C-alpha positions as MATLAB code, in Angstrom:
seq = 'MLLLGATALAVFASQASAKDSSDPIVIPTHNWSSQIVMSHVIGQLFQKLGDNVEYVSTDSQAVYEAIRLGDAALEVEVWEGAFGASFDAAVAKGGIHAAGAHEAITREDWWYPMWTKEACPGLPDWKALNDCAAIFATPETGEKGRFLGGPVDWLKHDAEKVDALGMNFVVVNAGSAAALWAELAAAEKDKKPIVLFNWTPNFVEAVWKGEFVEFPPWVEGCNTDPKVGPVPEKVYDCGNPANGYLKTAAWDGMQEKWPDAYKVLTKMSISNPLISEMAKLVDVDGMEPEDAATAWLDAHQDVWKPWLE';
ca = [
     163.477   86.374  184.253;
     165.024   83.355  185.985;
     161.550   81.871  186.406;
     160.802   82.379  182.728;
     164.033   80.634  181.785;
     163.266   77.711  184.063;
     159.761   77.439  182.636;
     161.049   77.453  179.065;
     163.630   74.819  179.967;
     160.934   72.636  181.520;
     158.767   72.920  178.420;
     161.733   72.026  176.195;
     162.588   69.033  178.376;
     158.983   67.859  178.216;
     158.928   68.103  174.427;
     162.294   66.381  174.103;
     161.127   63.476  176.247;
     157.928   62.972  174.245;
     159.334   59.999  172.353;
     157.496   56.985  171.045;
     156.780   54.198  173.499;
     158.863   51.028  173.227;
     155.633   49.003  173.217;
     154.940   47.481  169.788;
     152.620   49.360  167.463;
     149.994   46.774  166.545;
     149.157   47.026  162.832;
     146.195   44.956  161.567;
     146.302   43.149  158.221;
     143.314   41.850  156.263;
     142.611   39.725  153.207;
     143.516   41.859  150.202;
     146.997   42.571  148.963;
     147.221   46.361  148.836;
     146.152   46.622  152.476;
     148.695   44.056  153.592;
     151.510   45.672  151.633;
     150.543   49.164  152.795;
     150.480   47.941  156.391;
     154.059   46.726  155.952;
     155.005   50.004  154.266;
     153.874   52.054  157.247;
     155.355   49.482  159.623;
     158.756   49.680  157.963;
     158.617   53.470  158.163;
     157.840   53.230  161.873;
     160.867   50.961  162.235;
     163.003   53.643  160.580;
     161.944   55.841  163.501;
     163.147   53.173  165.925;
     159.671   51.907  166.806;
     158.688   48.302  167.447;
     155.968   46.896  165.200;
     153.666   43.893  165.390;
     151.371   42.721  162.581;
     148.120   40.957  163.505;
     145.653   39.401  161.051;
     142.287   40.961  161.898;
     138.727   40.811  160.588;
     138.206   43.765  158.260;
     134.946   44.842  159.926;
     135.811   44.118  163.567;
     139.095   45.997  163.247;
     137.468   49.347  164.028;
     136.230   48.122  167.375;
     139.712   46.728  168.074;
     141.282   50.104  167.276;
     138.685   51.959  169.340;
     139.611   49.833  172.347;
     143.351   50.256  171.767;
     143.960   46.599  170.829;
     145.287   47.829  167.474;
     146.820   51.212  166.735;
     145.656   52.078  163.238;
     144.101   51.146  159.902;
     145.728   52.109  156.598;
     142.766   51.471  154.253;
     139.278   52.546  155.345;
     137.214   52.043  152.172;
     133.989   54.021  152.170;
     131.893   51.423  150.376;
     132.958   48.350  152.331;
     133.836   49.696  155.757;
     132.384   53.186  156.094;
     129.437   52.021  158.201;
     131.598   50.040  160.636;
     134.082   52.892  160.885;
     131.372   55.486  161.533;
     129.779   53.284  164.197;
     133.112   52.966  166.009;
     133.786   56.708  165.758;
     130.375   57.404  167.307;
     131.326   55.264  170.321;
     134.622   57.103  170.769;
     138.231   56.019  170.831;
     138.980   56.081  167.095;
     139.270   58.869  164.531;
     140.236   59.528  160.930;
     143.968   60.223  160.877;
     144.064   61.321  157.253;
     142.903   60.560  153.732;
     144.601   59.080  150.712;
     144.762   60.869  147.394;
     143.121   57.776  145.878;
     139.454   57.755  144.871;
     137.728   54.408  145.328;
     134.973   52.440  143.686;
     133.739   48.986  144.718;
     131.023   47.225  142.757;
     130.040   44.583  140.211;
     132.555   44.430  137.365;
     133.182   42.444  134.186;
     136.051   42.009  131.699;
     135.491   43.297  128.171;
     135.018   39.842  126.631;
     131.854   39.616  128.723;
     130.499   42.724  127.035;
     130.874   40.981  123.683;
     128.446   38.325  124.948;
     126.102   40.891  126.539;
     126.358   44.042  124.407;
     123.867   46.078  126.442;
     126.400   46.448  129.253;
     127.260   48.326  131.437;
     123.547   48.937  132.148;
     122.373   46.682  134.974;
     119.095   45.911  133.239;
     120.986   44.602  130.223;
     123.086   42.479  132.584;
     119.928   41.048  134.099;
     118.547   40.226  130.643;
     121.774   38.284  130.002;
     121.660   36.446  133.353;
     121.477   32.994  131.741;
     124.977   33.275  130.239;
     126.387   33.517  133.774;
     124.590   30.396  135.044;
     126.598   27.620  136.694;
     125.620   24.204  138.097;
     125.642   25.886  141.503;
     123.119   28.565  140.491;
     120.824   26.568  138.187;
     119.064   28.758  135.638;
     120.068   31.955  137.400;
     123.256   33.857  136.750;
     126.138   33.760  139.175;
     127.610   36.918  140.653;
     130.958   36.134  142.241;
     131.132   38.332  145.312;
     134.022   39.123  147.611;
     134.585   37.449  150.984;
     131.529   37.520  153.233;
     133.220   39.733  155.828;
     133.456   42.590  153.321;
     129.683   43.055  153.805;
     128.873   44.340  150.323;
     125.135   43.524  150.596;
     125.038   42.094  147.080;
     122.213   39.684  147.944;
     120.132   42.627  149.175;
     120.840   44.443  145.911;
     119.746   41.416  143.894;
     116.529   41.243  145.910;
     115.809   44.968  145.760;
     116.258   45.193  141.990;
     114.595   41.842  141.248;
     117.670   40.456  139.526;
     117.849   36.911  138.192;
     121.176   36.273  139.931;
     122.566   34.267  142.830;
     125.426   35.699  144.874;
     128.287   33.266  145.475;
     131.004   34.618  147.771;
     134.657   33.912  147.085;
     136.786   32.973  150.059;
     139.488   35.535  149.337;
     140.619   38.192  146.906;
     143.009   35.662  145.381;
     140.065   33.379  144.630;
     138.403   36.187  142.666;
     141.454   36.636  140.451;
     141.859   32.894  139.955;
     138.286   32.677  138.655;
     138.845   35.677  136.403;
     142.025   34.188  134.943;
     140.273   30.863  134.359;
     137.380   32.603  132.578;
     139.826   34.433  130.323;
     141.160   31.203  128.827;
     137.842   30.403  127.125;
     136.503   33.972  127.147;
     133.722   32.741  129.411;
     131.371   35.542  130.555;
     131.893   36.437  134.186;
     130.677   39.187  136.496;
     132.399   39.583  139.834;
     133.217   42.005  142.609;
     136.109   44.352  141.889;
     137.439   47.641  143.145;
     139.763   50.466  142.273;
     142.568   51.109  143.050;
     143.571   47.548  142.250;
     146.102   45.804  140.022;
     143.267   44.263  137.986;
     142.756   47.412  135.933;
     146.308   47.068  134.614;
     145.887   43.389  133.679;
     142.303   43.011  132.453;
     140.393   45.768  130.711;
     136.840   45.957  131.995;
     133.987   48.092  133.292;
     131.827   48.471  136.357;
     128.133   47.672  136.055;
     126.062   50.853  136.178;
     123.302   50.436  138.749;
     120.904   53.178  139.811;
     123.307   55.800  141.178;
     124.098   55.810  144.874;
     122.546   58.630  146.859;
     122.699   59.212  150.592;
     120.195   56.919  152.280;
     119.517   54.466  149.457;
     121.068   51.652  151.489;
     119.257   52.527  154.715;
     115.970   54.260  153.879;
     113.337   52.457  151.751;
     111.966   55.833  150.655;
     115.254   56.698  148.944;
     116.044   55.088  145.594;
     113.986   53.855  142.647;
     112.321   50.838  144.290;
     109.689   51.667  146.951;
     110.005   49.805  150.251;
     113.438   48.395  149.390;
     116.939   49.308  150.540;
     120.143   48.670  148.567;
     118.311   49.502  145.326;
     121.402   51.366  144.104;
     125.033   50.943  143.235;
     127.923   51.741  145.535;
     129.504   55.217  145.658;
     131.397   55.847  142.422;
     133.782   58.326  144.067;
     134.389   56.865  147.493;
     136.963   57.935  150.042;
     139.981   55.975  151.250;
     141.007   57.072  154.727;
     143.468   56.121  157.426;
     142.281   55.676  161.008;
     143.971   55.720  164.400;
     143.317   54.872  168.031;
     142.778   58.079  170.000;
     145.694   57.169  172.266;
     148.181   56.709  169.446;
     149.165   60.377  169.237;
     150.232   60.446  172.885;
     151.841   57.000  173.031;
     153.672   57.082  169.677;
     153.731   60.775  168.654;
     156.376   60.419  165.925;
     154.702   57.433  164.324;
     151.350   59.180  164.509;
     152.732   62.170  162.601;
     153.922   59.877  159.823;
     150.501   58.219  159.620;
     148.732   61.582  159.302;
     150.995   62.538  156.388;
     150.594   59.272  154.480;
     148.591   59.804  151.288;
     148.892   57.503  148.278;
     147.431   57.711  144.756;
     145.408   55.127  142.821;
     148.329   53.997  140.602;
     150.712   53.589  143.544;
     148.187   51.550  145.534;
     147.532   49.401  142.459;
     151.268   48.812  142.250;
     151.312   47.529  145.829;
     148.735   44.876  144.921;
     150.499   43.988  141.661;
     153.768   43.236  143.446;
     151.982   40.451  145.341;
     149.159   39.305  143.062;
     151.058   39.395  139.766;
     154.744   39.382  140.640;
     154.359   36.836  143.442;
     156.291   38.707  146.116;
     155.743   38.270  149.838;
     154.001   41.344  151.336;
     156.969   42.435  153.436;
     159.297   42.161  150.422;
     156.779   44.023  148.274;
     156.671   46.808  150.858;
     160.464   47.098  150.808;
     160.519   47.187  146.999;
     157.775   49.808  146.920;
     159.619   51.988  149.429;
     162.846   51.673  147.444;
     161.054   52.724  144.246;
     159.120   55.663  145.720;
     161.399   57.483  148.121;
     160.158   60.784  146.731;
     156.681   59.886  147.997;
     157.417   58.795  151.563;
     160.510   60.737  152.604;
     158.478   63.935  153.177;
     156.293   61.977  155.601;
     159.318   61.538  157.887;
     160.310   65.193  157.874;
];
């Protein structure tokens, strides 16, 4: 009986001492607003637990290797379309895992505002878009239409799609998400037709009404196997997943080193509208990401307080 009591006491002492390390939790940030704000949201929650936090700007593809090696602790936005391949490759090597999944459903693809449809009424069909390619031409693209893609490191394979489907377009990559929205706002002034990369959840859907281009539907393998999809001997002859996941990821050592913070990360799940709001606070309201995170936390205590329980 005495031995049992001693054993129970030892177990209790072990559990009580399993507190988060004082080492900083390294949180990577990238080049789109919702991810930066969400990173500060989770960081501020960690600070409420008494943890130290460090934010490091990191390439959005290389981040999974950094997490796998323990150089960063987590990722708050793993988008299936843009980063699923890099994430899966890192998971296969070991050292990183999915910590949870957001309520949000994602889509990332070619998109246009509704004034563009007035100039190309066959939209959203991709073939109609291709027939209208000339109205998107710029001095940079000559007679071909311009598709304004996201930053190169997002690896959307738009040029491969253009090649596979024989489209009369040239892909021009914007340097940042902010550059995409600046071009969109400029096009709105004269109702100039524009087709560009967009995604949901994003603040854009609350500011500009628009639609995604409908390409041949994505099926497993169409971006890796030439036999899959409508064009023989070509890959990327399809759109991106229309109902993609949005996950969180963690270094395998995070649970042991920062157990309380890890529990919060596994509980974090955010909806499309609330993620869009994060981006809006920065991209429309002009707030700094850390201030936007504080404002978002103040406005949505009912969402995050259960994560700390």
